[in-house]
Amino acid sequence: MNIELLTTVLKIVISTALFFVWVVRYGNIIKEFEQYKLPTWLRDLVGIFKISFGIMLLIGVFDERFKFIGAGGLSLLMIAALLTHLKVKNQIYKALPAATLLSFSAIILLSYYM
């Protein structure tokens, strides 16, 4: 599999996952942010950024500049998510989605330089 095909698949997977979690299963996000005692404004801001970066990844299939912004932004958000999971002392399995999205975003980001 060449790198273009791999990154296109990853962009679609990430964007679909973000849409599913932040739109379809938004109730779980509300509970999670309440459990971690994080403010609602932060939850909403994170959601706006994640959905925006996911859309940028999809646009990035056609325009490389958006791929870089989307993957870079998601990488930063996933690092923050991992640090939050460490801070609240979650079990490791709860941090796996953030680690996976960080890995996928990093692959996309690195492909920008190839």
PDB file of C-alpha atoms in Angstrom:
ATOM      1  CA  MET A   1       0.000   0.000   0.000  1.00  0.00           C
ATOM      2  CA  ASN A   2       1.475   3.353  -0.955  1.00  0.00           C
ATOM      3  CA  ILE A   3       1.589   6.299   1.424  1.00  0.00           C
ATOM      4  CA  GLU A   4      -1.076   8.315  -0.421  1.00  0.00           C
ATOM      5  CA  LEU A   5      -3.611   5.518  -0.165  1.00  0.00           C
ATOM      6  CA  LEU A   6      -2.715   4.892   3.482  1.00  0.00           C
ATOM      7  CA  THR A   7      -3.130   8.552   4.438  1.00  0.00           C
ATOM      8  CA  THR A   8      -6.401   8.823   2.505  1.00  0.00           C
ATOM      9  CA  VAL A   9      -7.774   5.820   4.408  1.00  0.00           C
ATOM     10  CA  LEU A  10      -6.550   7.261   7.713  1.00  0.00           C
ATOM     11  CA  LYS A  11      -8.158  10.634   6.969  1.00  0.00           C
ATOM     12  CA  ILE A  12     -11.491   8.951   6.317  1.00  0.00           C
ATOM     13  CA  VAL A  13     -11.222   6.734   9.412  1.00  0.00           C
ATOM     14  CA  ILE A  14     -10.321   9.664  11.668  1.00  0.00           C
ATOM     15  CA  SER A  15     -13.032  11.935  10.283  1.00  0.00           C
ATOM     16  CA  THR A  16     -15.663   9.216  10.608  1.00  0.00           C
ATOM     17  CA  ALA A  17     -14.597   8.393  14.164  1.00  0.00           C
ATOM     18  CA  LEU A  18     -14.656  12.053  15.191  1.00  0.00           C
ATOM     19  CA  PHE A  19     -18.112  12.546  13.709  1.00  0.00           C
ATOM     20  CA  PHE A  20     -19.416   9.402  15.417  1.00  0.00           C
ATOM     21  CA  VAL A  21     -18.008  10.273  18.850  1.00  0.00           C
ATOM     22  CA  TRP A  22     -18.723  14.027  18.829  1.00  0.00           C
ATOM     23  CA  VAL A  23     -22.139  13.931  17.129  1.00  0.00           C
ATOM     24  CA  VAL A  24     -23.754  10.492  17.418  1.00  0.00           C
ATOM     25  CA  ARG A  25     -22.412   9.679  20.896  1.00  0.00           C
ATOM     26  CA  TYR A  26     -22.216  13.230  22.231  1.00  0.00           C
ATOM     27  CA  GLY A  27     -23.987  12.158  25.434  1.00  0.00           C
ATOM     28  CA  ASN A  28     -20.911  10.116  26.350  1.00  0.00           C
ATOM     29  CA  ILE A  29     -18.704  13.154  25.797  1.00  0.00           C
ATOM     30  CA  ILE A  30     -20.880  15.201  28.163  1.00  0.00           C
ATOM     31  CA  LYS A  31     -20.569  12.519  30.879  1.00  0.00           C
ATOM     32  CA  GLU A  32     -16.828  12.170  30.364  1.00  0.00           C
ATOM     33  CA  PHE A  33     -16.144  15.910  30.684  1.00  0.00           C
ATOM     34  CA  GLU A  34     -18.364  16.075  33.787  1.00  0.00           C
ATOM     35  CA  GLN A  35     -16.555  13.075  35.288  1.00  0.00           C
ATOM     36  CA  TYR A  36     -13.198  14.811  34.734  1.00  0.00           C
ATOM     37  CA  LYS A  37     -14.613  18.066  36.147  1.00  0.00           C
ATOM     38  CA  LEU A  38     -13.819  19.979  32.954  1.00  0.00           C
ATOM     39  CA  PRO A  39     -15.894  23.041  32.038  1.00  0.00           C
ATOM     40  CA  THR A  40     -18.606  22.891  29.390  1.00  0.00           C
ATOM     41  CA  TRP A  41     -16.979  25.709  27.407  1.00  0.00           C
ATOM     42  CA  LEU A  42     -13.836  23.580  27.069  1.00  0.00           C
ATOM     43  CA  ARG A  43     -15.892  20.569  25.945  1.00  0.00           C
ATOM     44  CA  ASP A  44     -17.614  22.680  23.304  1.00  0.00           C
ATOM     45  CA  LEU A  45     -14.346  24.248  22.145  1.00  0.00           C
ATOM     46  CA  VAL A  46     -12.645  20.849  21.877  1.00  0.00           C
ATOM     47  CA  GLY A  47     -15.625  19.542  19.904  1.00  0.00           C
ATOM     48  CA  ILE A  48     -15.529  22.467  17.495  1.00  0.00           C
ATOM     49  CA  PHE A  49     -11.800  21.984  16.963  1.00  0.00           C
ATOM     50  CA  LYS A  50     -12.034  18.212  16.522  1.00  0.00           C
ATOM     51  CA  ILE A  51     -14.860  18.384  14.006  1.00  0.00           C
ATOM     52  CA  SER A  52     -13.112  21.249  12.170  1.00  0.00           C
ATOM     53  CA  PHE A  53      -9.832  19.351  12.004  1.00  0.00           C
ATOM     54  CA  GLY A  54     -11.686  16.239  10.817  1.00  0.00           C
ATOM     55  CA  ILE A  55     -13.275  18.241   8.003  1.00  0.00           C
ATOM     56  CA  MET A  56      -9.853  19.664   7.141  1.00  0.00           C
ATOM     57  CA  LEU A  57      -8.507  16.128   6.846  1.00  0.00           C
ATOM     58  CA  LEU A  58     -11.239  15.262   4.363  1.00  0.00           C
ATOM     59  CA  ILE A  59     -10.540  18.429   2.376  1.00  0.00           C
ATOM     60  CA  GLY A  60      -6.880  17.437   2.600  1.00  0.00           C
ATOM     61  CA  VAL A  61      -7.589  14.546   0.246  1.00  0.00           C
ATOM     62  CA  PHE A  62      -7.738  17.237  -2.464  1.00  0.00           C
ATOM     63  CA  ASP A  63      -5.591  20.028  -0.995  1.00  0.00           C
ATOM     64  CA  GLU A  64      -2.420  19.172   0.917  1.00  0.00           C
ATOM     65  CA  ARG A  65      -2.426  22.366   2.982  1.00  0.00           C
ATOM     66  CA  PHE A  66      -5.562  21.280   4.821  1.00  0.00           C
ATOM     67  CA  LYS A  67      -4.056  17.870   5.535  1.00  0.00           C
ATOM     68  CA  PHE A  68      -1.207  19.524   7.438  1.00  0.00           C
ATOM     69  CA  ILE A  69      -3.480  21.813   9.493  1.00  0.00           C
ATOM     70  CA  GLY A  70      -5.985  19.046  10.294  1.00  0.00           C
ATOM     71  CA  ALA A  71      -3.384  16.452  11.267  1.00  0.00           C
ATOM     72  CA  GLY A  72      -1.291  18.960  13.220  1.00  0.00           C
ATOM     73  CA  GLY A  73      -4.268  20.269  15.154  1.00  0.00           C
ATOM     74  CA  LEU A  74      -5.539  16.797  15.962  1.00  0.00           C
ATOM     75  CA  SER A  75      -2.076  15.745  17.090  1.00  0.00           C
ATOM     76  CA  LEU A  76      -1.991  18.610  19.587  1.00  0.00           C
ATOM     77  CA  LEU A  77      -5.503  17.798  20.836  1.00  0.00           C
ATOM     78  CA  MET A  78      -4.637  14.118  21.253  1.00  0.00           C
ATOM     79  CA  ILE A  79      -1.503  14.969  23.231  1.00  0.00           C
ATOM     80  CA  ALA A  80      -3.699  17.100  25.515  1.00  0.00           C
ATOM     81  CA  ALA A  81      -6.202  14.229  25.770  1.00  0.00           C
ATOM     82  CA  LEU A  82      -3.457  11.780  26.757  1.00  0.00           C
ATOM     83  CA  LEU A  83      -2.152  14.185  29.387  1.00  0.00           C
ATOM     84  CA  THR A  84      -5.698  14.567  30.728  1.00  0.00           C
ATOM     85  CA  HIS A  85      -6.087  10.777  30.959  1.00  0.00           C
ATOM     86  CA  LEU A  86      -2.817  10.636  32.906  1.00  0.00           C
ATOM     87  CA  LYS A  87      -3.881  13.487  35.191  1.00  0.00           C
ATOM     88  CA  VAL A  88      -7.202  11.851  36.123  1.00  0.00           C
ATOM     89  CA  LYS A  89      -5.450   8.458  36.450  1.00  0.00           C
ATOM     90  CA  ASN A  90      -7.667   6.632  33.978  1.00  0.00           C
ATOM     91  CA  GLN A  91      -7.052   3.019  33.163  1.00  0.00           C
ATOM     92  CA  ILE A  92      -4.894   2.606  30.067  1.00  0.00           C
ATOM     93  CA  TYR A  93      -7.732   1.301  27.871  1.00  0.00           C
ATOM     94  CA  LYS A  94      -9.534   4.643  28.200  1.00  0.00           C
ATOM     95  CA  ALA A  95      -6.539   6.439  26.681  1.00  0.00           C
ATOM     96  CA  LEU A  96      -6.203   4.047  23.718  1.00  0.00           C
ATOM     97  CA  PRO A  97      -8.542   5.979  21.387  1.00  0.00           C
ATOM     98  CA  ALA A  98      -6.523   9.172  21.945  1.00  0.00           C
ATOM     99  CA  ALA A  99      -3.248   7.285  21.427  1.00  0.00           C
ATOM    100  CA  THR A 100      -4.594   5.715  18.246  1.00  0.00           C
ATOM    101  CA  LEU A 101      -5.808   9.040  16.837  1.00  0.00           C
ATOM    102  CA  LEU A 102      -2.457  10.616  17.748  1.00  0.00           C
ATOM    103  CA  SER A 103      -0.617   7.825  15.893  1.00  0.00           C
ATOM    104  CA  PHE A 104      -2.847   8.141  12.822  1.00  0.00           C
ATOM    105  CA  SER A 105      -2.556  11.941  12.827  1.00  0.00           C
ATOM    106  CA  ALA A 106       1.224  11.723  13.182  1.00  0.00           C
ATOM    107  CA  ILE A 107       1.431   9.383  10.173  1.00  0.00           C
ATOM    108  CA  ILE A 108      -0.639  11.842   8.122  1.00  0.00           C
ATOM    109  CA  LEU A 109       1.448  14.764   9.362  1.00  0.00           C
ATOM    110  CA  LEU A 110       4.713  13.017   8.537  1.00  0.00           C
ATOM    111  CA  SER A 111       3.427  12.101   5.065  1.00  0.00           C
ATOM    112  CA  TYR A 112       3.166  15.818   4.358  1.00  0.00           C
ATOM    113  CA  TYR A 113       6.968  15.937   4.347  1.00  0.00           C
ATOM    114  CA  MET A 114       7.427  12.892   2.107  1.00  0.00           C
TER     115      MET A 114
END
